[in-house]
Amino acid sequence: MKRERLTMAQALVKFLDNQYIEVDGVESKFVSGIFGIFGHGCVVGVGQALEQGGHNLKFYQGKNEQNMALAAVAYAKQMDRKAIIPCVSSIGPGATNMVTACGCATANRIPLLVLPGDTFACRQPDPVLQQAEFFDGYGRTVTDAFKGVCHYFDRIVRPEQLMTACINAMRVLTDPADTGAVCLAMPQDVEGEAYDYPEHFLAKRVWHIDRRPIGASQLERAVKLIKSAKKPIIVCGGGVRYSGAEKELLALAEKCNIPVTETQAGKGLIAWNHPLNLGGIGVTGGKAANVVARDADLVIGVGTRFTDFTTSSKWLFNENRRVLGINICPFDAYKMDAEAIVADAREALSAIVGALDGYKTTYTTELADAKAEWDAIVDDYYSKELEGGLNQTLALGIINEFMDDEDIALGSAGSLPGDMQRLFRPKGCRNYHMEYGYSNMAYEVNGALGAKLAKPEAEVYAFCGDGSFLMGHSELYTALQEGLKINVCLFDNLGWGCIENLQNNQGTDTFGTVFKARNPKTGMLDGADMTVDFAKIAEGYGAKAYTIRTSDELRKALADAKGQDRTVLFDIKVLPKTMTPGFESWWRVGVAEVSTSETVAKAYKDMQENIAKTFDY
């Protein structure tokens, strides 16, 4: 057996450089680059291996470990999970900074490989700089924190352990049913230790993503259930995108006259103006989807996790409904007490469509009526000017109208995801990119870099609030460093507007959710507004920036930005509380059972009444 003597880090780099995937006969490179921030836990290990060369991996210099990992999550999501950018960090804070991003990846079923440095396996330079000591055992380090947010965790304490660790890491990263974050913790001494690695470990390796077919008995059960329904609906989830099943889903809808509703991850796969597309469903959904869903006797969930936002905390559907869960992941297929079809979405839908000859739902005009009413509501939100300033929904509509077919709309947290699931009208397929499994503040700017790396020919528009921007935007600097243009649409409403709304709607007065100065008279945060010139912040980085207070200024800025060749930030000053409300939905949150406030007491009573309308599964 031929072998090559390499350090563990050198072997890791060579292994990653030779990983490929094959889907439907198309082979592609799985790893083309690495994000990294070097410190004493990795710079002389992985850093040396990358600097030495002999590989084809492009190095991207992150500026904050969490934010570069969020960019990597967005890259993998935009690539439909067919490629990743691993993330390398030092030990201690550099490592644990990536824990949040791992939670984001795992919640969204997105592959993310993190390679944090770790303390010395030999334990001799002990405690090393940035090591947290745990008195219950020397084998415990801060990288154990990754175990709670990763689908696979391994600590490589001998260089030969790299082989089983890497194979198992790739197993998870390429598994459509069990993917998420993967952590390979790397003690810094082991990174530099050598081993004679067999050449077959380092050679080109192709991981085949096979489609799991629907079984004959599964098909029979699914068809029987659908044929017994008079008014079914389809819930289109992110699994439809990753399976590439949008054509098959549309074929089912059109053949049988079944309306389609969208989750955040499933939005943008079916044209918004298709007669059967009722739009977003659930807490952040629109009236058309939620009203029709309430009367549905069968819910066909395809590639959806059935989160509380999709089901309105299990309140939305009526007590007589049944659920058909089509999902490659058994964990998700069985949710909502569903008839579970554990199979690839494209394979399952194709077979089901072929077996439904002669079946039609009993819908008559109610779908067209609901859609027409909802379209008129959206048109109104997108066109209505308010006195006193620019409202959020009008600004969103102007940007939506301006964007081209191939432009990517990206978001994650705050009130904008609700506005976008309800109102946004994607012009192209697969260009609506919403991270809403974790609703990770700071994803937007950093994620825009990842999406741009995945699709450099497209304009990427990140939609974020001032709160999310303040949480983290370090990779704005990296975008400029790489010569990549991203468009940051920053909606400044002077606080965490959606959380203030939630607070107020549940009976509590505004407290701690708006950005105001400390008032010396009251001692509270109820002084003057904390106005920030976000345009100047962006200009300080070297970006092109615009300050916008009117609809005309926004239109002019968008047009001018189209001709820019560098990152752009639109500092859009919007009126607070001008986002969309809920439509025929409910969200369960933990309202105080005991309170001196009458409004809180009423909110608690309302919650109990709504809980009585939900169903346990």
CSV table of N, CA and C in Angstrom, one decimal, residues 304-431:
chain,number,residue,atom,x,y,z
A,304,THR,N,-41.3,19.5,4.3
A,304,THR,CA,-41.4,20.5,5.3
A,304,THR,C,-41.2,20.0,6.7
A,305,ARG,N,-40.6,20.8,7.6
A,305,ARG,CA,-40.4,20.4,9.0
A,305,ARG,C,-41.6,20.6,9.9
A,306,PHE,N,-42.7,21.3,9.3
A,306,PHE,CA,-43.9,21.6,10.0
A,306,PHE,C,-43.6,22.3,11.3
A,307,THR,N,-42.9,23.4,11.2
A,307,THR,CA,-42.5,24.2,12.4
A,307,THR,C,-43.8,24.9,12.9
A,308,ASP,N,-43.6,25.6,14.1
A,308,ASP,CA,-44.8,26.2,14.7
A,308,ASP,C,-45.2,27.4,13.8
A,309,PHE,N,-44.3,28.0,13.1
A,309,PHE,CA,-44.8,29.1,12.2
A,309,PHE,C,-45.6,28.6,11.0
A,310,THR,N,-45.2,27.4,10.5
A,310,THR,CA,-46.0,26.8,9.4
A,310,THR,C,-47.4,26.4,9.8
A,311,THR,N,-47.5,25.8,11.0
A,311,THR,CA,-48.8,25.3,11.5
A,311,THR,C,-49.5,26.3,12.4
A,312,SER,N,-49.0,27.5,12.6
A,312,SER,CA,-49.6,28.4,13.6
A,312,SER,C,-49.7,27.7,14.9
A,313,SER,N,-48.6,27.1,15.3
A,313,SER,CA,-48.5,26.5,16.6
A,313,SER,C,-49.6,25.4,16.7
A,314,LYS,N,-49.8,24.6,15.6
A,314,LYS,CA,-50.7,23.5,15.5
A,314,LYS,C,-52.2,24.0,15.7
A,315,TRP,N,-52.4,25.2,15.4
A,315,TRP,CA,-53.8,25.8,15.5
A,315,TRP,C,-54.5,26.0,14.2
A,316,LEU,N,-53.7,26.0,13.1
A,316,LEU,CA,-54.3,26.4,11.8
A,316,LEU,C,-55.3,25.4,11.3
A,317,PHE,N,-55.0,24.1,11.3
A,317,PHE,CA,-55.8,23.2,10.6
A,317,PHE,C,-56.9,22.7,11.4
A,318,ASN,N,-58.0,22.3,10.8
A,318,ASN,CA,-59.2,21.9,11.5
A,318,ASN,C,-59.1,20.5,12.1
A,319,GLU,N,-60.0,20.1,13.0
A,319,GLU,CA,-59.8,18.9,13.7
A,319,GLU,C,-60.1,17.6,12.9
A,320,ASN,N,-60.7,17.8,11.7
A,320,ASN,CA,-61.0,16.6,10.9
A,320,ASN,C,-59.9,16.4,9.8
A,321,ARG,N,-58.9,17.2,9.8
A,321,ARG,CA,-57.9,17.1,8.7
A,321,ARG,C,-57.0,15.9,9.0
A,322,ARG,N,-56.5,15.4,7.9
A,322,ARG,CA,-55.5,14.3,8.0
A,322,ARG,C,-54.2,14.9,7.4
A,323,VAL,N,-53.1,14.3,7.6
A,323,VAL,CA,-51.8,14.8,7.2
A,323,VAL,C,-51.0,13.7,6.4
A,324,LEU,N,-50.5,14.0,5.3
A,324,LEU,CA,-49.6,13.1,4.5
A,324,LEU,C,-48.2,13.8,4.5
A,325,GLY,N,-47.3,13.1,5.1
A,325,GLY,CA,-45.9,13.7,5.2
A,325,GLY,C,-45.0,13.0,4.2
A,326,ILE,N,-44.5,13.7,3.2
A,326,ILE,CA,-43.6,13.2,2.2
A,326,ILE,C,-42.2,13.9,2.5
A,327,ASN,N,-41.2,13.1,3.0
A,327,ASN,CA,-40.0,13.6,3.4
A,327,ASN,C,-38.9,12.6,3.4
A,328,ILE,N,-37.7,13.0,2.9
A,328,ILE,CA,-36.6,12.0,2.9
A,328,ILE,C,-36.1,11.8,4.4
A,329,CYS,N,-36.4,12.6,5.3
A,329,CYS,CA,-36.0,12.5,6.7
A,329,CYS,C,-37.2,11.9,7.5
A,330,PRO,N,-37.0,10.7,8.1
A,330,PRO,CA,-38.1,10.1,8.9
A,330,PRO,C,-38.5,11.0,10.0
A,331,PHE,N,-37.6,11.7,10.6
A,331,PHE,CA,-37.9,12.5,11.8
A,331,PHE,C,-39.0,13.5,11.4
A,332,ASP,N,-38.9,14.1,10.2
A,332,ASP,CA,-39.9,15.1,9.7
A,332,ASP,C,-41.1,14.4,9.1
A,333,ALA,N,-41.0,13.3,8.5
A,333,ALA,CA,-42.1,12.7,7.8
A,333,ALA,C,-43.2,12.3,8.8
A,334,TYR,N,-42.9,11.9,10.0
A,334,TYR,CA,-43.8,11.5,10.9
A,334,TYR,C,-44.5,12.6,11.8
A,335,LYS,N,-44.0,13.8,11.6
A,335,LYS,CA,-44.6,14.9,12.4
A,335,LYS,C,-46.1,15.1,12.1
A,336,MET,N,-46.8,15.7,13.0
A,336,MET,CA,-48.2,16.0,12.9
A,336,MET,C,-49.0,14.7,12.8
A,337,ASP,N,-48.5,13.6,13.3
A,337,ASP,CA,-49.2,12.4,13.3
A,337,ASP,C,-49.6,12.0,11.9
A,338,ALA,N,-48.6,12.2,11.0
A,338,ALA,CA,-48.8,12.1,9.5
A,338,ALA,C,-48.8,10.6,9.1
A,339,GLU,N,-49.4,10.3,8.0
A,339,GLU,CA,-49.1,9.1,7.2
A,339,GLU,C,-47.7,9.4,6.5
A,340,ALA,N,-46.7,8.7,7.0
A,340,ALA,CA,-45.4,9.1,6.6
A,340,ALA,C,-44.9,8.4,5.3
A,341,ILE,N,-44.4,9.1,4.4
A,341,ILE,CA,-43.8,8.6,3.2
A,341,ILE,C,-42.4,9.0,3.2
A,342,VAL,N,-41.5,8.1,3.6
A,342,VAL,CA,-40.1,8.4,3.7
A,342,VAL,C,-39.4,8.1,2.4
A,343,ALA,N,-39.2,9.1,1.6
A,343,ALA,CA,-38.7,9.0,0.2
A,343,ALA,C,-38.3,10.3,-0.3
A,344,ASP,N,-37.5,10.3,-1.3
A,344,ASP,CA,-37.1,11.5,-2.0
A,344,ASP,C,-38.3,12.2,-2.6
A,345,ALA,N,-38.4,13.5,-2.4
A,345,ALA,CA,-39.6,14.2,-2.8
A,345,ALA,C,-39.9,14.1,-4.3
A,346,ARG,N,-38.8,14.2,-5.1
A,346,ARG,CA,-39.1,14.2,-6.6
A,346,ARG,C,-39.6,12.8,-7.0
A,347,GLU,N,-38.9,11.7,-6.5
A,347,GLU,CA,-39.3,10.4,-6.8
A,347,GLU,C,-40.8,10.1,-6.3
A,348,ALA,N,-41.1,10.5,-5.1
A,348,ALA,CA,-42.4,10.3,-4.6
A,348,ALA,C,-43.5,11.0,-5.3
A,349,LEU,N,-43.3,12.3,-5.6
A,349,LEU,CA,-44.3,13.1,-6.3
A,349,LEU,C,-44.5,12.5,-7.7
A,350,SER,N,-43.4,12.2,-8.4
A,350,SER,CA,-43.6,11.7,-9.8
A,350,SER,C,-44.4,10.4,-9.8
A,351,ALA,N,-44.2,9.5,-8.8
A,351,ALA,CA,-45.0,8.3,-8.8
A,351,ALA,C,-46.4,8.6,-8.4
A,352,ILE,N,-46.6,9.5,-7.5
A,352,ILE,CA,-48.0,9.8,-7.0
A,352,ILE,C,-48.8,10.4,-8.2
A,353,VAL,N,-48.2,11.4,-8.9
A,353,VAL,CA,-48.9,12.0,-10.0
A,353,VAL,C,-49.3,11.0,-11.1
A,354,GLY,N,-48.4,10.0,-11.3
A,354,GLY,CA,-48.8,9.0,-12.3
A,354,GLY,C,-49.9,8.1,-11.9
A,355,ALA,N,-50.1,8.0,-10.6
A,355,ALA,CA,-51.2,7.1,-10.1
A,355,ALA,C,-52.5,7.8,-9.7
A,356,LEU,N,-52.6,9.0,-10.1
A,356,LEU,CA,-53.8,9.8,-9.7
A,356,LEU,C,-54.7,10.2,-10.9
A,357,ASP,N,-54.7,9.4,-11.9
A,357,ASP,CA,-55.5,9.6,-13.1
A,357,ASP,C,-57.0,9.7,-12.7
A,358,GLY,N,-57.7,10.7,-13.2
A,358,GLY,CA,-59.1,10.8,-12.9
A,358,GLY,C,-59.5,11.5,-11.6
A,359,TYR,N,-58.5,11.8,-10.8
A,359,TYR,CA,-58.8,12.4,-9.5
A,359,TYR,C,-58.8,14.0,-9.6
A,360,LYS,N,-59.8,14.6,-9.1
A,360,LYS,CA,-59.8,16.1,-9.0
A,360,LYS,C,-60.4,16.5,-7.6
A,361,THR,N,-60.0,17.6,-7.1
A,361,THR,CA,-60.5,18.1,-5.9
A,361,THR,C,-61.9,18.7,-6.2
A,362,THR,N,-62.6,19.1,-5.1
A,362,THR,CA,-64.0,19.7,-5.3
A,362,THR,C,-63.9,21.2,-5.3
A,363,TYR,N,-62.7,21.8,-5.3
A,363,TYR,CA,-62.7,23.3,-5.3
A,363,TYR,C,-63.4,23.8,-6.5
A,364,THR,N,-64.1,24.9,-6.4
A,364,THR,CA,-64.7,25.6,-7.5
A,364,THR,C,-64.0,26.9,-7.7
A,365,THR,N,-64.7,28.0,-7.2
A,365,THR,CA,-64.1,29.3,-7.4
A,365,THR,C,-63.4,29.9,-6.1
A,366,GLU,N,-63.4,29.1,-5.0
A,366,GLU,CA,-62.8,29.6,-3.8
A,366,GLU,C,-61.3,29.9,-3.9
A,367,LEU,N,-60.6,29.1,-4.7
A,367,LEU,CA,-59.2,29.4,-4.8
A,367,LEU,C,-58.9,30.7,-5.5
A,368,ALA,N,-59.6,30.8,-6.6
A,368,ALA,CA,-59.4,32.1,-7.4
A,368,ALA,C,-59.8,33.3,-6.6
A,369,ASP,N,-60.9,33.2,-5.9
A,369,ASP,CA,-61.4,34.3,-5.1
A,369,ASP,C,-60.4,34.6,-4.0
A,370,ALA,N,-59.9,33.6,-3.3
A,370,ALA,CA,-59.0,33.9,-2.2
A,370,ALA,C,-57.7,34.5,-2.7
A,371,LYS,N,-57.2,34.0,-3.9
A,371,LYS,CA,-56.0,34.6,-4.5
A,371,LYS,C,-56.2,36.0,-4.9
A,372,ALA,N,-57.3,36.3,-5.6
A,372,ALA,CA,-57.6,37.6,-6.1
A,372,ALA,C,-57.7,38.6,-4.9
A,373,GLU,N,-58.3,38.2,-3.8
A,373,GLU,CA,-58.4,39.1,-2.7
A,373,GLU,C,-57.0,39.4,-2.1
A,374,TRP,N,-56.2,38.3,-2.0
A,374,TRP,CA,-54.9,38.5,-1.4
A,374,TRP,C,-54.0,39.3,-2.3
A,375,ASP,N,-54.0,39.1,-3.6
A,375,ASP,CA,-53.2,39.9,-4.5
A,375,ASP,C,-53.6,41.4,-4.4
A,376,ALA,N,-54.8,41.7,-4.2
A,376,ALA,CA,-55.2,43.1,-4.0
A,376,ALA,C,-54.7,43.7,-2.7
A,377,ILE,N,-54.6,42.8,-1.7
A,377,ILE,CA,-54.1,43.3,-0.4
A,377,ILE,C,-52.6,43.6,-0.5
A,378,VAL,N,-51.9,42.7,-1.2
A,378,VAL,CA,-50.4,42.9,-1.4
A,378,VAL,C,-50.2,44.2,-2.3
A,379,ASP,N,-51.0,44.3,-3.3
A,379,ASP,CA,-50.9,45.5,-4.1
A,379,ASP,C,-51.0,46.8,-3.3
A,380,ASP,N,-51.9,46.8,-2.4
A,380,ASP,CA,-52.2,47.9,-1.5
A,380,ASP,C,-51.0,48.2,-0.6
A,381,TYR,N,-50.5,47.1,0.0
A,381,TYR,CA,-49.3,47.3,0.9
A,381,TYR,C,-48.1,47.8,0.1
A,382,TYR,N,-48.0,47.4,-1.1
A,382,TYR,CA,-46.8,47.7,-2.0
A,382,TYR,C,-46.9,49.1,-2.6
A,383,SER,N,-48.0,49.7,-2.5
A,383,SER,CA,-48.2,51.0,-3.2
A,383,SER,C,-48.6,52.2,-2.3
A,384,LYS,N,-49.1,51.9,-1.1
A,384,LYS,CA,-49.6,52.9,-0.2
A,384,LYS,C,-48.5,53.8,0.4
A,385,GLU,N,-48.6,55.1,0.2
A,385,GLU,CA,-47.8,56.1,0.8
A,385,GLU,C,-48.4,56.5,2.1
A,386,LEU,N,-47.6,56.7,3.2
A,386,LEU,CA,-48.0,57.2,4.5
A,386,LEU,C,-47.5,58.6,4.7
A,387,GLU,N,-48.2,59.3,5.5
A,387,GLU,CA,-47.7,60.7,5.9
A,387,GLU,C,-46.6,60.5,7.0
A,388,GLY,N,-45.6,61.4,6.9
A,388,GLY,CA,-44.6,61.4,8.0
A,388,GLY,C,-43.4,60.6,7.7
A,389,GLY,N,-43.3,59.9,6.5
A,389,GLY,CA,-42.1,59.2,6.2
A,389,GLY,C,-42.4,58.0,5.4
A,390,LEU,N,-41.3,57.2,5.2
A,390,LEU,CA,-41.4,56.0,4.3
A,390,LEU,C,-41.8,54.8,5.1
A,391,ASN,N,-42.8,54.1,4.7
A,391,ASN,CA,-43.3,52.9,5.4
A,391,ASN,C,-42.5,51.7,4.8
A,392,GLN,N,-42.4,50.7,5.7
A,392,GLN,CA,-41.6,49.5,5.4
A,392,GLN,C,-42.1,48.7,4.2
A,393,THR,N,-43.4,48.5,4.2
A,393,THR,CA,-44.0,47.7,3.1
A,393,THR,C,-43.9,48.3,1.7
A,394,LEU,N,-44.0,49.7,1.7
A,394,LEU,CA,-43.8,50.4,0.4
A,394,LEU,C,-42.4,50.2,0.0
A,395,ALA,N,-41.4,50.4,0.9
A,395,ALA,CA,-40.0,50.3,0.5
A,395,ALA,C,-39.7,48.9,0.0
A,396,LEU,N,-40.3,47.9,0.7
A,396,LEU,CA,-40.1,46.5,0.2
A,396,LEU,C,-40.6,46.3,-1.2
A,397,GLY,N,-41.8,46.9,-1.5
A,397,GLY,CA,-42.4,46.7,-2.8
A,397,GLY,C,-41.6,47.4,-3.9
A,398,ILE,N,-41.0,48.6,-3.6
A,398,ILE,CA,-40.2,49.3,-4.6
A,398,ILE,C,-39.0,48.4,-4.9
A,399,ILE,N,-38.3,47.9,-3.9
A,399,ILE,CA,-37.2,47.0,-4.2
A,399,ILE,C,-37.6,45.8,-4.9
A,400,ASN,N,-38.6,45.1,-4.5
A,400,ASN,CA,-39.1,43.9,-5.2
A,400,ASN,C,-39.4,44.2,-6.7
A,401,GLU,N,-40.1,45.3,-7.0
A,401,GLU,CA,-40.4,45.6,-8.3
A,401,GLU,C,-39.1,45.9,-9.1
A,402,PHE,N,-38.1,46.5,-8.5
A,402,PHE,CA,-36.9,46.9,-9.2
A,402,PHE,C,-36.0,45.7,-9.5
A,403,MET,N,-36.0,44.7,-8.7
A,403,MET,CA,-35.1,43.5,-8.9
A,403,MET,C,-35.4,42.8,-10.2
A,404,ASP,N,-34.3,42.2,-10.7
A,404,ASP,CA,-34.4,41.5,-12.0
A,404,ASP,C,-34.7,40.0,-11.7
A,405,ASP,N,-35.0,39.2,-12.7
A,405,ASP,CA,-35.4,37.9,-12.5
A,405,ASP,C,-34.4,37.0,-11.8
A,406,GLU,N,-33.1,37.2,-12.1
A,406,GLU,CA,-32.0,36.4,-11.5
A,406,GLU,C,-31.5,36.9,-10.2
A,407,ASP,N,-32.0,38.0,-9.7
A,407,ASP,CA,-31.5,38.6,-8.5
A,407,ASP,C,-31.9,37.7,-7.3
A,408,ILE,N,-31.1,37.7,-6.3
A,408,ILE,CA,-31.4,36.9,-5.1
A,408,ILE,C,-31.8,37.8,-3.9
A,409,ALA,N,-33.0,37.5,-3.3
A,409,ALA,CA,-33.4,38.2,-2.1
A,409,ALA,C,-33.1,37.3,-0.9
A,410,LEU,N,-32.4,37.9,0.0
A,410,LEU,CA,-31.9,37.1,1.2
A,410,LEU,C,-32.3,37.8,2.5
A,411,GLY,N,-32.8,37.0,3.5
A,411,GLY,CA,-33.1,37.6,4.8
A,411,GLY,C,-33.1,36.5,5.8
A,412,SER,N,-33.4,36.9,7.1
A,412,SER,CA,-33.4,36.0,8.2
A,412,SER,C,-34.2,36.4,9.4
A,413,ALA,N,-34.1,37.6,9.9
A,413,ALA,CA,-34.7,37.8,11.2
A,413,ALA,C,-35.4,39.2,11.2
A,414,GLY,N,-36.2,39.4,12.3
A,414,GLY,CA,-36.9,40.6,12.5
A,414,GLY,C,-38.3,40.6,11.8
A,415,SER,N,-38.8,41.7,11.5
A,415,SER,CA,-40.1,41.8,10.9
A,415,SER,C,-40.1,41.6,9.4
A,416,LEU,N,-38.9,41.7,8.8
A,416,LEU,CA,-38.9,41.6,7.3
A,416,LEU,C,-39.2,40.2,6.8
A,417,PRO,N,-38.8,39.1,7.5
A,417,PRO,CA,-39.2,37.8,7.0
A,417,PRO,C,-40.7,37.6,6.9
A,418,GLY,N,-41.4,38.2,7.9
A,418,GLY,CA,-42.9,38.1,7.8
A,418,GLY,C,-43.4,38.9,6.6
A,419,ASP,N,-42.9,40.1,6.4
A,419,ASP,CA,-43.3,40.9,5.3
A,419,ASP,C,-43.0,40.2,4.0
A,420,MET,N,-41.8,39.5,3.9
A,420,MET,CA,-41.4,38.9,2.7
A,420,MET,C,-42.1,37.6,2.4
A,421,GLN,N,-42.4,36.8,3.4
A,421,GLN,CA,-43.2,35.6,3.1
A,421,GLN,C,-44.6,36.0,2.6
A,422,ARG,N,-45.1,37.1,3.2
A,422,ARG,CA,-46.5,37.5,2.8
A,422,ARG,C,-46.5,38.2,1.5
A,423,LEU,N,-45.6,39.1,1.3
A,423,LEU,CA,-45.7,40.1,0.2
A,423,LEU,C,-44.8,39.9,-1.0
A,424,PHE,N,-43.6,39.4,-0.7
A,424,PHE,CA,-42.5,39.3,-1.7
A,424,PHE,C,-42.9,38.5,-2.9
A,425,ARG,N,-42.7,38.9,-4.1
A,425,ARG,CA,-43.0,38.2,-5.3
A,425,ARG,C,-41.8,37.9,-6.1
A,426,PRO,N,-41.2,36.7,-5.8
A,426,PRO,CA,-39.9,36.3,-6.5
A,426,PRO,C,-40.2,36.3,-8.0
A,427,LYS,N,-39.2,36.8,-8.8
A,427,LYS,CA,-39.4,36.8,-10.2
A,427,LYS,C,-38.8,35.6,-10.9
A,428,GLY,N,-37.8,35.0,-10.2
A,428,GLY,CA,-37.2,33.8,-10.8
A,428,GLY,C,-37.3,32.7,-9.8
A,429,CYS,N,-37.0,31.5,-10.2
A,429,CYS,CA,-37.1,30.3,-9.4
A,429,CYS,C,-35.8,30.2,-8.6
A,430,ARG,N,-35.9,29.8,-7.3
A,430,ARG,CA,-34.8,29.5,-6.4
A,430,ARG,C,-34.0,30.8,-6.0
A,431,ASN,N,-34.6,31.9,-6.2
A,431,ASN,CA,-33.8,33.1,-5.8
A,431,ASN,C,-34.4,33.8,-4.6
